Amino acid sequence: MCGIVGYVGAENSADVLLDGLKRLEYRGYDSAGVAVHVGGNIQIRRAVGKLRNLEKSLRESPLVGGVGIGHTRWATHGRPTEVNAHPHIAGPVAVVHNGIIENHLALRKELVAKGCTISSDTDTELVAHLVHLEVDAGKDLESAVRATLERLEGAYAIAVLSEKEPGKIVVAKHSSPLVLGVGEGATYCASDIPALLPYTNEMIFLEDGEMAVLDETVRITDREGKTIEREAQRIDWSPVMAEKAGYKHFMLKEIFEQPRALEDTLRGRLDRENGDINSDEIGLTDEDAKAIKRVIFLACGTSNHAAMTGRYLVESLARVPTLLELASEFRGRDAVVGEGDLVVAVSQSGETLDTLIAAKEAKAKGAKVLSIANVIGSAIPRMADAVFYTHAGPEIGVASTKCFSTQCANILMFSIWLGRRRGTLDENRAKELVEGLARIPQLMGDVLQGTRQLCANLARRYVNARDVLFLGRGLSYPIALEGALKLKEISYIHAEGYAAGEMKHGPIALIDSSVPVIVLAPHDSSYERSLSNLQEAKAREAQVIAIATEGDEEAREVSHDMIEIPRVLEELTPFLTVVPCQLYSYYVADFKGTDVDQPRNLAKTVTVE
Ligand code: M6R
């Protein structure tokens, strides 16, 4: 997730672009840049880090001109360096881009073969070169962009300038957001409404497959160049509402962003035809996969719960002995680890100190380290032998939600990849899993819409509970732990996540009529036993909530309330069972009036002992 902005008008464009980027900084903040038409040339300024660094560079060396594009980056290809920052230039062309170009490896090869010099690691620079080649072949900018779009697979919102046509910006969209603004003698584009609100309330939403040319007016066309008439809409949001896209908290916004975050994370990685995972970017070879003797997952907090799904999945799909270790307990204890071990370090931030130190210790003893991280170029990916990034975009709420589900997606993809290479997962079964995973974003969207109100009602009913129990077996056990962690960290209610089979070994003593017990009982290989847990809890007068498969009358009978999720393969249930746990926790905290996005005593990234 990145933010783009563009301006054509009489003001100094660099000022408008910087101001717009400030309002888009929530979409990415590892580097930023602008390109402005100055005289007959395009000039750029780029800076690593927060926007204030770009601001400083523009103060020291201003750009004066009325047409420009800007970008704030959340890295997906290549580390957050100045050379990887947007805009990217090729000949007379400058491009900013939000999204992921899936076929970037093939395009890079092709462009290098044609003699292009590619200076960055980004997919975006390739777009700039493609447009440049078309312009060199005699096309005007609009036609050159149109021809380039034919070559792109993946998601993009792009804004393009050319020195040869100084008064205009050409934009295009597919799967990434882009809104156009129509002001008094000025036109704008941006990834999101807040960037434009101080300038105009008249907005046009570009649809997938559409392009537009911005000069004194806005002209929208389809891919064939046919003009599309669309009236501007009046948007009367306050800037704060706009930043959270109308949601009350970032956490709720991020819960609802999960289908999009998963789509971005899965994009280009599922090989549906062969039942496999495209793994070029992981950097582990087939030989590496075969040589692994043991997999050790290391992580903290929510990432540890995602890693726990890996313990089940790697064992069952790839048949490799698998351990799960809290990074804080692994480090410093001189664990037995070494050659033949693959350590999978899971961390949203990629900076968690315990996970970083634990992974370094394992590497020093001869283990290979695979990092699953969300922040490109952060410390753990940098020290790791191989990296498999999630593409959730920046997560602002301290309580992790969309990053958890994208971590689970990467872990499942890694397990399939490993199983295929080790011959323990046959093609048909892998195809089923890959197909099922491809459908998850859609199903998750359905669960979000379908369970939101019931979760809010239940949260209202139990807002004053002193204790809450979450129970689950197999792949629902990590989700029970995650549900309990979400509830305690944002609502400050004491919550326990337990392996359901352990209930009778102790926690059952906690149960009475004041305790809500949330039992995850989807149709899976533990279903019958989960049903017994529901019965046991109800018999002790607990307030029983089942999260179960739609139409499950047995589960409904033995619970007070049932939250339904669609039937999916067992390996995919975590993506759906986690949603009601997140929503329930969110609404309890909201009704209690706690600081949902910045709960007390917690920090987003824990880089201290
Ligand atoms: O950045 P990481 O994934 O390494 O962070 C690990 C934990 O600090 C983090 O998951 C924490 O538990 C969150 N507050 C959970 O919502």
XYZ file of C-alpha atoms and ligand atoms in Angstrom:
625
model
C 0.000 0.000 0.000
C 1.447 3.352 -1.059
C -0.047 6.794 -1.612
C 0.028 8.687 -4.901
C -1.053 12.209 -5.686
C -1.015 14.408 -8.792
C -1.776 18.055 -9.564
C -2.300 20.180 -12.690
C -3.012 23.869 -12.028
C -1.706 27.311 -11.351
C -0.437 26.773 -7.778
C 3.065 25.616 -7.047
C 2.527 21.878 -7.488
C 5.231 20.770 -5.012
C 3.273 22.453 -2.177
C 0.009 20.796 -3.173
C 1.731 17.415 -3.577
C 3.470 17.593 -0.187
C 0.250 18.573 1.523
C -1.608 15.699 -0.165
C 1.135 13.228 0.725
C 0.909 14.243 4.383
C -2.699 13.118 4.374
C -1.718 9.827 2.726
C 1.198 9.046 5.004
C -0.946 6.413 6.785
C -0.647 4.388 3.549
C 3.127 4.197 3.704
C 5.994 6.118 5.172
C 9.325 4.537 4.345
C 10.268 7.011 1.602
C 8.653 9.709 -0.522
C 9.223 11.744 -3.631
C 7.822 14.203 -6.160
C 8.368 14.904 -9.856
C 7.540 18.363 -11.235
C 7.618 19.902 -14.706
C 10.160 22.727 -14.390
C 10.692 24.644 -17.622
C 11.046 21.981 -20.297
C 12.273 19.279 -17.898
C 10.959 16.942 -15.268
C 12.878 17.249 -12.003
C 12.565 14.952 -9.049
C 13.274 15.072 -5.324
C 13.207 11.881 -3.270
C 14.054 11.091 0.332
C 14.154 8.013 2.556
C 12.069 7.975 5.731
C 9.196 10.152 6.819
C 7.814 12.932 4.670
C 9.609 15.603 6.671
C 12.844 14.462 4.982
C 11.365 15.173 1.561
C 10.027 18.458 2.870
C 13.533 19.395 4.001
C 15.006 18.477 0.637
C 12.397 20.623 -1.144
C 13.116 23.518 1.207
C 16.804 23.297 0.439
C 16.286 22.796 -3.260
C 12.792 23.916 -4.340
C 10.959 22.781 -7.461
C 8.738 25.421 -9.041
C 6.101 24.372 -11.537
C 2.387 23.814 -11.866
C 2.233 20.126 -12.871
C 3.558 17.281 -10.758
C 3.114 13.861 -9.205
C 4.072 12.601 -5.745
C 4.351 9.371 -3.830
C 4.695 8.066 -0.304
C 5.998 4.529 -0.274
C 5.325 1.342 1.603
C 7.939 -0.886 0.040
C 6.865 -4.090 -1.703
C 9.767 -4.599 -4.119
C 13.161 -3.479 -2.949
C 14.287 -1.897 0.279
C 13.304 1.600 1.344
C 16.247 3.446 -0.234
C 16.354 6.681 -2.205
C 16.996 4.794 -5.430
C 13.877 2.668 -4.854
C 11.728 5.679 -3.896
C 9.210 6.944 -6.472
C 8.885 8.742 -8.882
C 10.862 6.557 -11.274
C 12.285 8.091 -14.406
C 13.016 6.540 -17.804
C 14.002 9.010 -20.533
C 11.380 11.770 -20.601
C 8.901 9.755 -18.517
C 8.226 9.816 -14.750
C 5.915 7.364 -12.981
C 4.434 6.901 -9.507
C 2.648 3.649 -8.707
C 0.618 2.043 -5.966
C 0.183 -1.728 -6.232
C 2.163 -4.784 -7.215
C 3.128 -5.779 -10.756
C 2.974 -9.587 -10.750
C 4.964 -10.217 -13.911
C 7.833 -7.940 -12.882
C 10.500 -10.642 -13.189
C 9.631 -11.410 -16.808
C 9.376 -7.694 -17.658
C 12.732 -6.962 -16.045
C 14.406 -9.684 -18.125
C 12.807 -8.421 -21.298
C 13.767 -4.783 -20.675
C 17.352 -5.678 -19.808
C 17.548 -7.709 -23.022
C 16.362 -4.612 -24.909
C 19.241 -2.633 -23.417
C 17.381 -0.645 -20.741
C 19.413 0.281 -17.694
C 17.318 -0.414 -14.623
C 18.615 1.314 -11.549
C 16.163 0.279 -8.827
C 14.769 -3.000 -7.461
C 11.204 -1.823 -7.977
C 8.468 -3.074 -10.253
C 7.490 0.565 -10.906
C 10.657 1.510 -12.754
C 9.797 -1.187 -15.287
C 6.524 0.619 -16.004
C 8.467 3.831 -16.646
C 10.736 2.015 -19.131
C 7.792 0.418 -20.918
C 6.104 3.816 -21.362
C 9.422 5.311 -22.495
C 9.840 2.652 -25.200
C 6.330 3.375 -26.473
C 6.983 7.153 -26.493
C 10.253 6.525 -28.357
C 8.306 4.508 -30.911
C 6.270 7.644 -31.660
C 3.188 7.325 -29.467
C 1.744 10.242 -27.537
C 1.720 9.836 -23.743
C -1.872 8.640 -23.489
C -1.394 5.956 -26.171
C 1.973 4.983 -24.706
C 0.413 4.397 -21.281
C -2.490 2.512 -22.865
C -0.081 0.203 -24.711
C 1.954 -0.319 -21.538
C -1.111 -1.373 -19.549
C -1.510 -4.307 -21.927
C 1.813 -5.604 -20.636
C 1.047 -5.341 -16.921
C -0.338 -8.117 -14.717
C -1.256 -7.334 -11.158
C -2.543 -4.306 -9.319
C -1.797 -0.690 -10.070
C -2.826 2.879 -9.812
C -0.295 4.904 -11.783
C 0.261 8.554 -12.612
C 2.610 9.383 -15.472
C 4.319 12.572 -16.707
C 6.240 13.133 -19.918
C 8.628 15.973 -20.736
C 7.186 15.941 -24.238
C 3.666 16.836 -23.013
C 4.206 19.206 -20.095
C 0.630 20.250 -19.269
C -0.829 16.867 -18.417
C -0.845 13.765 -16.242
C -2.046 10.390 -17.514
C -3.435 8.045 -14.861
C -4.732 4.468 -14.924
C -6.201 2.069 -12.417
C -6.602 -1.635 -11.900
C -7.326 -3.070 -8.427
C -5.633 -0.209 -6.541
C -7.666 2.871 -5.606
C -7.570 6.165 -7.486
C -9.799 9.174 -7.080
C -9.768 12.244 -9.318
C -10.533 15.779 -8.151
C -12.031 18.628 -10.137
C -11.269 22.093 -8.744
C -11.386 25.704 -9.917
C -8.961 25.700 -12.845
C -7.153 22.680 -11.442
C -7.360 18.887 -11.601
C -6.028 16.318 -9.140
C -5.581 12.620 -8.566
C -4.870 10.696 -5.360
C -5.010 7.244 -3.815
C -7.586 8.383 -1.320
C -10.059 11.159 -0.637
C -8.261 12.892 2.286
C -5.426 14.095 0.061
C -7.836 16.164 -2.014
C -10.352 17.408 0.566
C -8.609 20.736 1.290
C -8.713 21.551 -2.448
C -12.001 20.249 -3.740
C -15.061 18.271 -2.708
C -15.875 17.368 -6.313
C -14.498 13.894 -6.946
C -14.669 11.233 -9.609
C -13.889 7.617 -8.751
C -11.957 5.816 -11.442
C -13.006 2.186 -12.010
C -10.778 -0.792 -12.784
C -9.658 -0.831 -16.406
C -10.104 2.916 -16.827
C -7.603 5.653 -17.637
C -7.823 9.423 -17.477
C -5.981 12.422 -18.838
C -5.758 15.366 -16.454
C -5.097 18.848 -17.842
C -7.501 21.773 -17.370
C -10.237 19.141 -17.356
C -10.557 15.436 -16.638
C -11.169 13.053 -19.537
C -11.848 9.413 -18.697
C -11.481 6.634 -21.244
C -11.647 2.868 -21.319
C -8.739 0.716 -22.436
C -9.726 1.114 -26.081
C -9.676 4.893 -25.791
C -13.470 5.334 -25.804
C -14.521 8.354 -23.727
C -16.514 7.605 -20.580
C -18.821 10.332 -19.271
C -18.943 10.485 -15.479
C -20.187 13.309 -13.286
C -18.152 14.365 -10.277
C -19.681 13.529 -6.861
C -19.666 15.879 -3.905
C -17.805 14.415 -0.908
C -18.420 16.176 2.391
C -16.184 14.203 4.752
C -14.170 15.746 7.519
C -10.419 15.108 7.088
C -10.293 12.803 10.187
C -13.202 10.685 8.951
C -11.542 10.492 5.589
C -8.227 9.189 6.907
C -9.965 6.252 8.556
C -12.150 5.834 5.458
C -15.203 6.550 7.597
C -14.365 3.892 10.252
C -14.292 4.944 13.886
C -10.870 3.388 14.530
C -7.909 2.225 12.489
C -8.342 -1.233 14.016
C -11.857 -1.573 12.612
C -10.680 -0.264 9.247
C -7.852 -2.801 9.250
C -10.195 -5.649 10.199
C -12.316 -4.739 7.186
C -9.252 -4.332 4.971
C -8.374 -8.005 5.382
C -9.869 -9.238 2.100
C -7.822 -6.612 0.240
C -4.683 -7.321 2.267
C -5.033 -11.025 1.518
C -5.579 -10.413 -2.172
C -2.378 -8.354 -2.267
C -0.492 -11.027 -0.357
C -1.700 -13.879 -2.580
C -1.292 -11.925 -5.827
C 1.031 -13.644 -8.272
C 1.912 -16.409 -5.834
C -0.806 -19.016 -6.397
C -0.128 -21.363 -9.293
C -3.662 -22.678 -9.743
C -2.838 -24.675 -12.838
C -0.172 -26.827 -11.209
C -1.318 -26.700 -7.602
C 1.828 -24.941 -6.491
C 3.247 -21.697 -5.116
C 5.355 -19.347 -7.250
C 8.318 -18.954 -5.020
C 10.963 -17.118 -7.084
C 11.031 -14.321 -4.553
C 11.451 -16.580 -1.482
C 15.011 -17.382 -2.406
C 15.010 -21.007 -1.247
C 15.801 -23.645 -3.849
C 14.157 -27.032 -4.306
C 17.386 -28.523 -2.916
C 17.061 -26.330 0.165
C 13.520 -27.616 0.657
C 14.630 -31.234 0.451
C 17.550 -30.684 2.824
C 15.426 -29.333 5.678
C 15.411 -31.720 8.641
C 13.391 -29.601 11.014
C 11.383 -26.381 10.882
C 11.419 -24.079 13.912
C 8.963 -21.187 14.034
C 10.073 -18.232 16.169
C 7.823 -15.272 16.948
C 6.144 -13.172 19.641
C 2.548 -12.196 20.402
C 0.099 -12.341 17.526
C 2.868 -13.424 15.153
C 3.441 -16.386 17.456
C -0.198 -17.377 17.006
C 0.147 -17.181 13.239
C 3.339 -19.241 13.549
C 1.395 -21.834 15.527
C -0.780 -22.493 12.473
C 2.545 -23.271 10.768
C 3.351 -25.976 13.269
C 0.183 -27.817 12.224
C 0.436 -27.056 8.514
C 4.107 -27.827 7.909
C 3.759 -31.115 9.762
C 0.626 -32.202 7.986
C 1.412 -30.981 4.458
C 5.198 -31.332 4.308
C 5.731 -34.005 6.994
C 8.730 -32.210 8.464
C 9.199 -32.253 12.270
C 8.186 -28.765 13.368
C 8.673 -26.796 16.567
C 7.115 -23.561 17.688
C 9.107 -21.391 20.071
C 8.386 -18.061 21.681
C 11.360 -16.028 20.535
C 11.765 -14.595 24.033
C 12.141 -18.113 25.486
C 14.352 -19.405 22.695
C 16.978 -16.688 22.806
C 19.732 -16.980 25.308
C 18.948 -20.529 26.387
C 21.575 -22.164 24.151
C 18.907 -24.156 22.290
C 19.886 -27.202 20.273
C 19.691 -25.848 16.756
C 21.980 -25.957 13.742
C 22.549 -27.222 10.251
C 19.490 -28.821 8.677
C 17.149 -26.562 10.674
C 15.077 -23.944 8.912
C 14.099 -21.204 11.338
C 10.988 -19.311 10.213
C 11.000 -15.955 11.993
C 7.530 -14.410 11.827
C 7.211 -10.696 12.603
C 4.947 -7.960 11.276
C 7.432 -5.181 11.991
C 10.528 -7.249 11.268
C 12.106 -5.373 14.171
C 10.912 -7.201 17.313
C 14.062 -7.508 19.375
C 13.405 -10.969 20.837
C 12.644 -12.441 17.409
C 15.652 -10.722 15.855
C 18.071 -11.966 18.512
C 16.614 -15.489 18.517
C 16.935 -15.691 14.711
C 20.511 -14.362 14.832
C 21.471 -16.950 17.449
C 20.006 -19.758 15.349
C 21.803 -18.484 12.244
C 25.104 -18.274 14.075
C 24.739 -21.975 14.939
C 24.240 -22.955 11.294
C 20.448 -22.851 10.827
C 18.990 -21.175 7.735
C 16.579 -18.324 8.489
C 13.436 -17.556 6.506
C 11.791 -14.268 7.469
C 8.053 -13.715 7.116
C 7.653 -9.969 7.606
C 5.440 -7.085 6.554
C 7.919 -4.212 6.647
C 10.270 -4.443 3.703
C 13.921 -3.993 4.492
C 13.415 -4.205 8.258
C 16.020 -5.831 10.495
C 14.894 -9.486 10.401
C 14.518 -9.703 6.597
C 17.933 -8.071 6.319
C 19.686 -10.706 8.433
C 17.678 -13.646 7.023
C 18.818 -16.043 4.288
C 15.425 -15.837 2.600
C 12.371 -13.598 2.845
C 8.692 -14.110 2.129
C 6.923 -10.779 2.604
C 3.283 -10.290 3.486
C 1.669 -7.389 1.649
C -0.810 -6.137 4.234
C 0.271 -2.500 3.952
C 0.983 -0.426 7.043
C -0.892 -1.478 10.155
C -1.598 1.503 12.394
C -3.727 -0.071 15.147
C -1.466 -1.536 17.836
C -3.618 -4.681 17.932
C -2.593 -6.679 14.906
C -5.414 -7.941 12.676
C -4.766 -7.788 8.928
C -1.123 -8.675 9.472
C -2.156 -11.813 11.354
C -4.282 -13.103 8.475
C -1.642 -12.309 5.867
C 0.992 -14.073 7.982
C -1.308 -17.121 8.077
C -1.574 -16.908 4.274
C 2.199 -16.871 3.821
C 2.618 -19.736 6.254
C 0.048 -21.834 4.403
C 1.687 -20.989 1.058
C 5.083 -21.898 2.482
C 3.694 -25.235 3.752
C 2.220 -26.042 0.334
C 5.478 -25.054 -1.369
C 7.460 -27.293 0.984
C 5.025 -30.199 0.675
C 5.183 -30.079 -3.119
C 8.972 -30.072 -3.158
C 9.280 -32.901 -0.654
C 6.715 -35.048 -2.454
C 4.370 -35.250 0.536
C 1.580 -33.208 -1.032
C 0.115 -34.499 -4.272
C -0.957 -32.219 -7.083
C -4.700 -32.709 -6.663
C -4.706 -31.977 -2.963
C -2.441 -28.980 -3.532
C -4.791 -27.720 -6.247
C -7.706 -27.968 -3.812
C -5.789 -25.941 -1.240
C -4.638 -23.328 -3.735
C -8.151 -22.957 -5.162
C -9.588 -22.726 -1.666
C -7.039 -20.112 -0.648
C -7.816 -18.039 -3.738
C -11.460 -17.870 -2.609
C -10.649 -16.793 0.948
C -10.632 -12.981 0.401
C -14.182 -13.162 -0.941
C -15.379 -15.458 1.863
C -13.689 -13.321 4.474
C -15.574 -10.320 3.096
C -18.817 -12.288 3.460
C -17.999 -13.222 7.061
C -17.146 -9.605 7.893
C -20.490 -8.386 6.572
C -22.483 -11.361 7.842
C -21.223 -11.448 11.440
C -20.551 -7.788 12.219
C -23.945 -7.043 13.782
C -24.147 -10.243 15.837
C -20.606 -9.688 17.168
C -21.562 -6.147 18.168
C -24.736 -7.409 19.901
C -22.829 -10.077 21.819
C -20.150 -7.563 22.766
C -22.835 -5.236 24.135
C -24.330 -8.114 26.166
C -21.018 -9.232 27.691
C -19.226 -5.903 27.918
C -19.008 -6.204 31.712
C -17.782 -9.803 31.846
C -14.805 -10.174 34.189
C -13.354 -13.235 32.437
C -13.808 -14.689 28.963
C -12.620 -18.096 27.720
C -11.766 -18.901 24.097
C -11.464 -22.623 23.299
C -10.260 -24.342 20.135
C -8.603 -27.510 18.894
C -6.102 -28.098 16.090
C -5.963 -25.074 13.815
C -8.610 -23.396 15.961
C -6.308 -23.439 18.994
C -4.065 -20.599 17.709
C -7.232 -18.682 16.882
C -8.520 -19.176 20.433
C -5.210 -17.757 21.698
C -5.428 -14.883 19.233
C -9.060 -14.123 20.189
C -8.092 -13.959 23.865
C -5.043 -11.774 23.150
C -7.125 -9.346 21.071
C -9.748 -9.039 23.801
C -7.299 -8.508 26.644
C -5.040 -6.059 24.883
C -7.745 -3.614 23.819
C -10.551 -4.100 26.392
C -8.401 -4.981 29.451
C -10.759 -7.876 30.233
C -9.093 -11.008 31.505
C -9.324 -13.535 28.672
C -7.786 -16.994 28.307
C -7.222 -18.911 25.118
C -7.073 -22.624 25.740
C -6.644 -25.824 23.807
C -10.183 -27.139 24.217
C -8.931 -30.566 25.285
C -7.204 -28.965 28.261
C -10.385 -27.441 29.618
C -11.134 -30.329 31.931
C -7.576 -30.229 33.261
C -8.089 -26.916 35.008
C -9.845 -23.964 33.379
C -13.240 -25.622 33.751
C -13.027 -24.473 37.374
C -13.359 -20.877 36.173
C -16.700 -21.473 34.515
C -19.936 -20.189 35.998
C -22.959 -18.377 34.656
C -21.095 -15.068 34.439
C -18.368 -16.347 32.083
C -18.786 -16.142 28.313
C -17.100 -19.157 26.695
C -16.380 -18.794 22.990
C -15.868 -22.217 21.415
C -14.410 -22.462 17.910
C -16.112 -25.501 16.439
C -15.911 -25.421 12.629
C -16.480 -28.651 10.710
C -13.001 -30.150 10.883
C -11.328 -33.309 12.110
C -11.881 -32.277 15.775
C -15.483 -31.276 15.320
C -17.105 -34.010 17.475
C -14.770 -33.298 20.346
C -15.348 -29.543 20.069
C -19.069 -30.248 20.304
C -18.432 -32.055 23.620
C -16.648 -28.935 24.871
C -19.676 -26.851 23.993
C -21.879 -29.262 25.938
C -19.540 -29.310 28.945
C -19.469 -25.518 29.100
C -23.246 -25.236 28.766
C -23.808 -27.856 31.448
C -21.819 -25.622 33.817
C -24.087 -22.706 32.956
C -21.488 -20.714 31.025
C -22.718 -18.259 28.413
C -21.751 -20.326 25.391
C -21.002 -18.775 21.998
C -20.133 -21.166 19.172
C -18.228 -20.115 16.080
C -19.367 -22.919 13.797
C -20.100 -23.879 10.210
C -23.249 -22.418 8.690
C -26.314 -24.610 9.125
C -24.782 -26.609 11.996
C -27.907 -27.366 14.032
C -26.079 -29.552 16.549
C -23.746 -26.731 17.507
C -26.662 -24.329 17.651
C -28.505 -26.622 20.056
C -25.665 -26.760 22.556
C -24.827 -23.053 22.525
C -26.654 -19.880 23.500
C -25.528 -18.056 20.392
C -23.908 -19.245 17.205
C -21.775 -17.220 14.800
C -21.778 -18.905 11.400
C -18.911 -19.166 8.968
C -18.948 -20.821 5.517
C -17.695 -24.400 5.184
C -14.108 -24.485 3.911
C -11.200 -26.926 3.964
C -9.835 -27.442 7.468
C -6.541 -25.720 6.572
C -8.480 -22.568 5.666
C -10.708 -22.287 8.746
C -8.361 -19.895 10.654
C -8.987 -17.133 8.086
C -12.702 -17.229 8.837
C -12.880 -18.139 12.544
C -10.547 -15.277 13.445
C -12.902 -12.632 12.029
C -15.650 -12.894 14.690
C -12.978 -13.018 17.419
C -11.520 -9.733 16.132
C -14.923 -8.083 15.742
C -16.140 -9.217 19.160
C -12.985 -7.875 20.838
C -13.197 -4.621 18.917
C -16.811 -3.948 19.876
C -16.284 -4.834 23.559
C -13.424 -2.315 23.681
C -15.413 0.292 21.791
C -18.398 -0.069 24.151
C -16.043 0.186 27.113
C -14.576 3.335 25.602
C -10.938 2.250 25.797
C -8.262 3.642 23.486
C -8.692 0.980 20.799
C -5.859 2.021 18.493
C -3.309 2.747 21.212
C -4.126 0.538 24.184
C -2.426 1.355 27.469
C 1.140 0.136 28.040
C 1.505 -1.308 24.529
C 3.679 -0.274 21.600
C 3.321 -1.274 17.960
C 6.937 -2.380 17.679
C 8.745 -3.849 20.659
C 12.429 -3.144 20.171
C 13.337 -3.214 23.867
C 14.189 -5.988 26.328
O 6.050 -6.959 14.860
P 5.830 -8.306 15.435
O 4.866 -9.113 14.662
O 7.105 -9.050 15.675
O 5.195 -8.027 16.862
C 4.979 -9.070 17.770
C 4.066 -8.637 18.870
O 4.637 -7.562 19.596
C 2.695 -8.206 18.354
O 2.104 -9.213 17.605
C 1.772 -7.862 19.540
O 1.465 -9.016 20.256
C 0.511 -7.157 19.023
N 0.157 -6.096 19.913
C -0.648 -8.070 18.895
O -1.838 -7.451 18.592
